Amino acid sequence: MNEAPRPFYESEKDRSNERDVIRVAEAAWSAKAIKLKKAYHVDYMLESSDGRKAFAEIKCRNYSLHGLNRLGGLFISLHKWVMARQMTEVCRVPLLVLLKTTDGYWYHATEDFKHDGLSFGGRTDRNDWQDTEPVITLRSHRFTKLR
């Protein structure tokens, strides 16, 4: 039995926020960002002017970094986390989790993929059972101010 394709929930505002974050990262690290297709499970590949490379996943939240902990942390799909780890291990580059909050721009660079817990979560406001899944948690202490 074929299932209908999943709806695409990303809005123009989401894409605008993502572009804003990646511009800040490009300026901070003198890097060029290349948008990746969905099959890669992360948003961008970055290449700095000195040749260093990284993959990047972008998250935007409508609360402060401190508020992140009150809500349990930043949640990332376990599937996305595992796929990103495989990509970084094969390519021998880090993953940058880029985070925009109401109080700034932050990043977490990882090659060891340590995290602060595993749970089951996601969005429940769209009545889409595929919006909930196993997620890893990143608490605010893992993030460094970008700008």
PDB file of C-alpha atoms in Angstrom:
ATOM      1  CA  MET A   1       0.000   0.000   0.000  1.00  0.00           C
ATOM      2  CA  ASN A   2       1.396   3.401  -0.985  1.00  0.00           C
ATOM      3  CA  GLU A   3       1.157   6.216   1.517  1.00  0.00           C
ATOM      4  CA  ALA A   4       0.577   9.752   0.344  1.00  0.00           C
ATOM      5  CA  PRO A   5       3.680  11.944   0.527  1.00  0.00           C
ATOM      6  CA  ARG A   6       4.068  13.804   3.790  1.00  0.00           C
ATOM      7  CA  PRO A   7       3.075  17.465   3.825  1.00  0.00           C
ATOM      8  CA  PHE A   8       5.945  19.972   3.741  1.00  0.00           C
ATOM      9  CA  TYR A   9       5.530  22.203   6.795  1.00  0.00           C
ATOM     10  CA  GLU A  10       8.441  24.620   6.297  1.00  0.00           C
ATOM     11  CA  SER A  11       7.184  28.168   5.744  1.00  0.00           C
ATOM     12  CA  GLU A  12       8.767  31.146   4.003  1.00  0.00           C
ATOM     13  CA  LYS A  13       9.422  32.615   7.467  1.00  0.00           C
ATOM     14  CA  ASP A  14      11.296  29.414   8.398  1.00  0.00           C
ATOM     15  CA  ARG A  15      13.403  29.670   5.240  1.00  0.00           C
ATOM     16  CA  SER A  16      14.074  33.365   5.911  1.00  0.00           C
ATOM     17  CA  ASN A  17      15.228  32.587   9.468  1.00  0.00           C
ATOM     18  CA  GLU A  18      17.475  29.833   8.134  1.00  0.00           C
ATOM     19  CA  ARG A  19      19.057  32.214   5.596  1.00  0.00           C
ATOM     20  CA  ASP A  20      19.600  34.770   8.371  1.00  0.00           C
ATOM     21  CA  VAL A  21      21.424  32.222  10.542  1.00  0.00           C
ATOM     22  CA  ILE A  22      23.603  30.940   7.731  1.00  0.00           C
ATOM     23  CA  ARG A  23      24.623  34.505   6.756  1.00  0.00           C
ATOM     24  CA  VAL A  24      25.770  35.122  10.346  1.00  0.00           C
ATOM     25  CA  ALA A  25      27.768  31.866  10.311  1.00  0.00           C
ATOM     26  CA  GLU A  26      29.333  32.679   6.930  1.00  0.00           C
ATOM     27  CA  ALA A  27      30.466  36.080   8.228  1.00  0.00           C
ATOM     28  CA  ALA A  28      31.722  34.740  11.566  1.00  0.00           C
ATOM     29  CA  TRP A  29      33.847  32.009   9.990  1.00  0.00           C
ATOM     30  CA  SER A  30      34.664  33.583   6.601  1.00  0.00           C
ATOM     31  CA  ALA A  31      32.899  30.626   5.045  1.00  0.00           C
ATOM     32  CA  LYS A  32      30.702  29.805   2.099  1.00  0.00           C
ATOM     33  CA  ALA A  33      27.524  27.824   2.798  1.00  0.00           C
ATOM     34  CA  ILE A  34      26.090  25.347   0.322  1.00  0.00           C
ATOM     35  CA  LYS A  35      22.445  24.335   0.801  1.00  0.00           C
ATOM     36  CA  LEU A  36      22.053  20.551   0.743  1.00  0.00           C
ATOM     37  CA  LYS A  37      19.104  18.613  -0.583  1.00  0.00           C
ATOM     38  CA  LYS A  38      16.822  16.821   1.886  1.00  0.00           C
ATOM     39  CA  ALA A  39      18.466  13.440   1.261  1.00  0.00           C
ATOM     40  CA  TYR A  40      21.491  14.641   3.280  1.00  0.00           C
ATOM     41  CA  HIS A  41      19.458  15.135   6.494  1.00  0.00           C
ATOM     42  CA  VAL A  42      21.344  18.320   7.441  1.00  0.00           C
ATOM     43  CA  ASP A  43      20.835  21.800   6.062  1.00  0.00           C
ATOM     44  CA  TYR A  44      24.230  22.979   4.798  1.00  0.00           C
ATOM     45  CA  MET A  45      27.860  22.254   4.147  1.00  0.00           C
ATOM     46  CA  LEU A  46      30.237  25.061   5.084  1.00  0.00           C
ATOM     47  CA  GLU A  47      33.680  25.674   3.647  1.00  0.00           C
ATOM     48  CA  SER A  48      35.892  28.319   5.222  1.00  0.00           C
ATOM     49  CA  SER A  49      38.336  30.469   3.283  1.00  0.00           C
ATOM     50  CA  ASP A  50      41.205  28.348   4.655  1.00  0.00           C
ATOM     51  CA  GLY A  51      39.617  25.123   3.365  1.00  0.00           C
ATOM     52  CA  ARG A  52      38.077  23.740   6.568  1.00  0.00           C
ATOM     53  CA  LYS A  53      34.698  22.103   6.081  1.00  0.00           C
ATOM     54  CA  ALA A  54      31.721  21.225   8.280  1.00  0.00           C
ATOM     55  CA  PHE A  55      28.122  20.188   7.987  1.00  0.00           C
ATOM     56  CA  ALA A  56      25.511  22.440   9.598  1.00  0.00           C
ATOM     57  CA  GLU A  57      22.031  21.927  10.993  1.00  0.00           C
ATOM     58  CA  ILE A  58      20.006  25.066  11.706  1.00  0.00           C
ATOM     59  CA  LYS A  59      17.400  25.509  14.424  1.00  0.00           C
ATOM     60  CA  CYS A  60      15.461  28.682  15.238  1.00  0.00           C
ATOM     61  CA  ARG A  61      13.518  29.113  18.459  1.00  0.00           C
ATOM     62  CA  ASN A  62      11.241  31.882  19.736  1.00  0.00           C
ATOM     63  CA  TYR A  63      12.731  31.957  23.227  1.00  0.00           C
ATOM     64  CA  SER A  64      16.059  32.703  24.897  1.00  0.00           C
ATOM     65  CA  LEU A  65      18.935  30.282  25.351  1.00  0.00           C
ATOM     66  CA  HIS A  66      18.025  30.122  29.052  1.00  0.00           C
ATOM     67  CA  GLY A  67      14.457  29.309  28.028  1.00  0.00           C
ATOM     68  CA  LEU A  68      15.813  26.330  26.121  1.00  0.00           C
ATOM     69  CA  ASN A  69      16.543  24.532  29.396  1.00  0.00           C
ATOM     70  CA  ARG A  70      13.152  25.380  30.880  1.00  0.00           C
ATOM     71  CA  LEU A  71      11.618  23.574  27.910  1.00  0.00           C
ATOM     72  CA  GLY A  72      13.913  20.558  28.287  1.00  0.00           C
ATOM     73  CA  GLY A  73      16.621  21.513  25.794  1.00  0.00           C
ATOM     74  CA  LEU A  74      16.950  21.586  22.037  1.00  0.00           C
ATOM     75  CA  PHE A  75      15.501  18.433  20.515  1.00  0.00           C
ATOM     76  CA  ILE A  76      16.860  16.917  17.329  1.00  0.00           C
ATOM     77  CA  SER A  77      15.465  13.873  15.578  1.00  0.00           C
ATOM     78  CA  LEU A  78      17.465  10.774  16.467  1.00  0.00           C
ATOM     79  CA  HIS A  79      17.374   9.756  12.807  1.00  0.00           C
ATOM     80  CA  LYS A  80      18.852  13.125  11.764  1.00  0.00           C
ATOM     81  CA  TRP A  81      21.511  12.846  14.530  1.00  0.00           C
ATOM     82  CA  VAL A  82      22.538   9.337  13.427  1.00  0.00           C
ATOM     83  CA  MET A  83      22.674  10.299   9.750  1.00  0.00           C
ATOM     84  CA  ALA A  84      24.716  13.428  10.554  1.00  0.00           C
ATOM     85  CA  ARG A  85      27.131  11.330  12.602  1.00  0.00           C
ATOM     86  CA  GLN A  86      27.623   8.915   9.724  1.00  0.00           C
ATOM     87  CA  MET A  87      28.261  11.797   7.314  1.00  0.00           C
ATOM     88  CA  THR A  88      30.778  13.485   9.607  1.00  0.00           C
ATOM     89  CA  GLU A  89      32.617  10.217  10.310  1.00  0.00           C
ATOM     90  CA  VAL A  90      32.933   9.368   6.615  1.00  0.00           C
ATOM     91  CA  CYS A  91      34.019  12.912   5.702  1.00  0.00           C
ATOM     92  CA  ARG A  92      36.036  13.568   8.890  1.00  0.00           C
ATOM     93  CA  VAL A  93      34.443  16.962   9.487  1.00  0.00           C
ATOM     94  CA  PRO A  94      32.388  18.295  12.426  1.00  0.00           C
ATOM     95  CA  LEU A  95      28.689  18.969  12.635  1.00  0.00           C
ATOM     96  CA  LEU A  96      27.719  22.500  13.613  1.00  0.00           C
ATOM     97  CA  VAL A  97      24.315  22.883  15.234  1.00  0.00           C
ATOM     98  CA  LEU A  98      23.488  26.537  14.594  1.00  0.00           C
ATOM     99  CA  LEU A  99      20.814  27.983  16.856  1.00  0.00           C
ATOM    100  CA  LYS A 100      18.987  31.308  16.664  1.00  0.00           C
ATOM    101  CA  THR A 101      17.153  32.361  19.834  1.00  0.00           C
ATOM    102  CA  THR A 102      15.594  35.642  20.941  1.00  0.00           C
ATOM    103  CA  ASP A 103      18.886  36.569  22.637  1.00  0.00           C
ATOM    104  CA  GLY A 104      21.394  35.708  19.943  1.00  0.00           C
ATOM    105  CA  TYR A 105      23.051  33.263  17.619  1.00  0.00           C
ATOM    106  CA  TRP A 106      24.745  30.168  19.034  1.00  0.00           C
ATOM    107  CA  TYR A 107      26.613  27.123  17.831  1.00  0.00           C
ATOM    108  CA  HIS A 108      27.543  23.673  19.051  1.00  0.00           C
ATOM    109  CA  ALA A 109      30.365  21.916  17.188  1.00  0.00           C
ATOM    110  CA  THR A 110      30.516  18.172  17.623  1.00  0.00           C
ATOM    111  CA  GLU A 111      32.532  15.276  16.329  1.00  0.00           C
ATOM    112  CA  ASP A 112      31.795  12.907  19.221  1.00  0.00           C
ATOM    113  CA  PHE A 113      28.010  13.422  19.098  1.00  0.00           C
ATOM    114  CA  LYS A 114      27.568  13.406  22.865  1.00  0.00           C
ATOM    115  CA  HIS A 115      24.168  14.678  23.935  1.00  0.00           C
ATOM    116  CA  ASP A 116      22.106  15.171  27.075  1.00  0.00           C
ATOM    117  CA  GLY A 117      19.506  12.472  26.726  1.00  0.00           C
ATOM    118  CA  LEU A 118      17.111  10.491  24.604  1.00  0.00           C
ATOM    119  CA  SER A 119      13.351  10.844  24.705  1.00  0.00           C
ATOM    120  CA  PHE A 120      10.298  10.568  22.517  1.00  0.00           C
ATOM    121  CA  GLY A 121       8.867  13.867  21.353  1.00  0.00           C
ATOM    122  CA  GLY A 122       8.070  16.243  18.557  1.00  0.00           C
ATOM    123  CA  ARG A 123       5.117  18.288  17.406  1.00  0.00           C
ATOM    124  CA  THR A 124       1.610  17.283  18.306  1.00  0.00           C
ATOM    125  CA  ASP A 125      -0.208  20.404  17.064  1.00  0.00           C
ATOM    126  CA  ARG A 126      -0.560  19.240  13.445  1.00  0.00           C
ATOM    127  CA  ASN A 127      -2.250  15.900  14.075  1.00  0.00           C
ATOM    128  CA  ASP A 128       0.473  14.115  12.075  1.00  0.00           C
ATOM    129  CA  TRP A 129       1.673  10.922  13.768  1.00  0.00           C
ATOM    130  CA  GLN A 130       4.975  11.148  11.867  1.00  0.00           C
ATOM    131  CA  ASP A 131       5.822  14.403  13.686  1.00  0.00           C
ATOM    132  CA  THR A 132       6.725  12.491  16.866  1.00  0.00           C
ATOM    133  CA  GLU A 133       9.783  10.275  17.096  1.00  0.00           C
ATOM    134  CA  PRO A 134      12.849   9.503  19.220  1.00  0.00           C
ATOM    135  CA  VAL A 135      14.855  12.701  19.783  1.00  0.00           C
ATOM    136  CA  ILE A 136      18.168  13.569  21.378  1.00  0.00           C
ATOM    137  CA  THR A 137      18.467  16.565  23.686  1.00  0.00           C
ATOM    138  CA  LEU A 138      21.098  19.304  23.706  1.00  0.00           C
ATOM    139  CA  ARG A 139      21.095  21.526  26.803  1.00  0.00           C
ATOM    140  CA  SER A 140      22.218  25.162  26.694  1.00  0.00           C
ATOM    141  CA  HIS A 141      25.669  24.485  28.223  1.00  0.00           C
ATOM    142  CA  ARG A 142      26.723  22.919  24.905  1.00  0.00           C
ATOM    143  CA  PHE A 143      26.250  26.164  22.954  1.00  0.00           C
ATOM    144  CA  THR A 144      28.745  28.962  22.402  1.00  0.00           C
ATOM    145  CA  LYS A 145      27.794  32.507  21.422  1.00  0.00           C
ATOM    146  CA  LEU A 146      28.257  33.113  17.699  1.00  0.00           C
ATOM    147  CA  ARG A 147      27.000  36.682  17.650  1.00  0.00           C
TER     148      ARG A 147
END
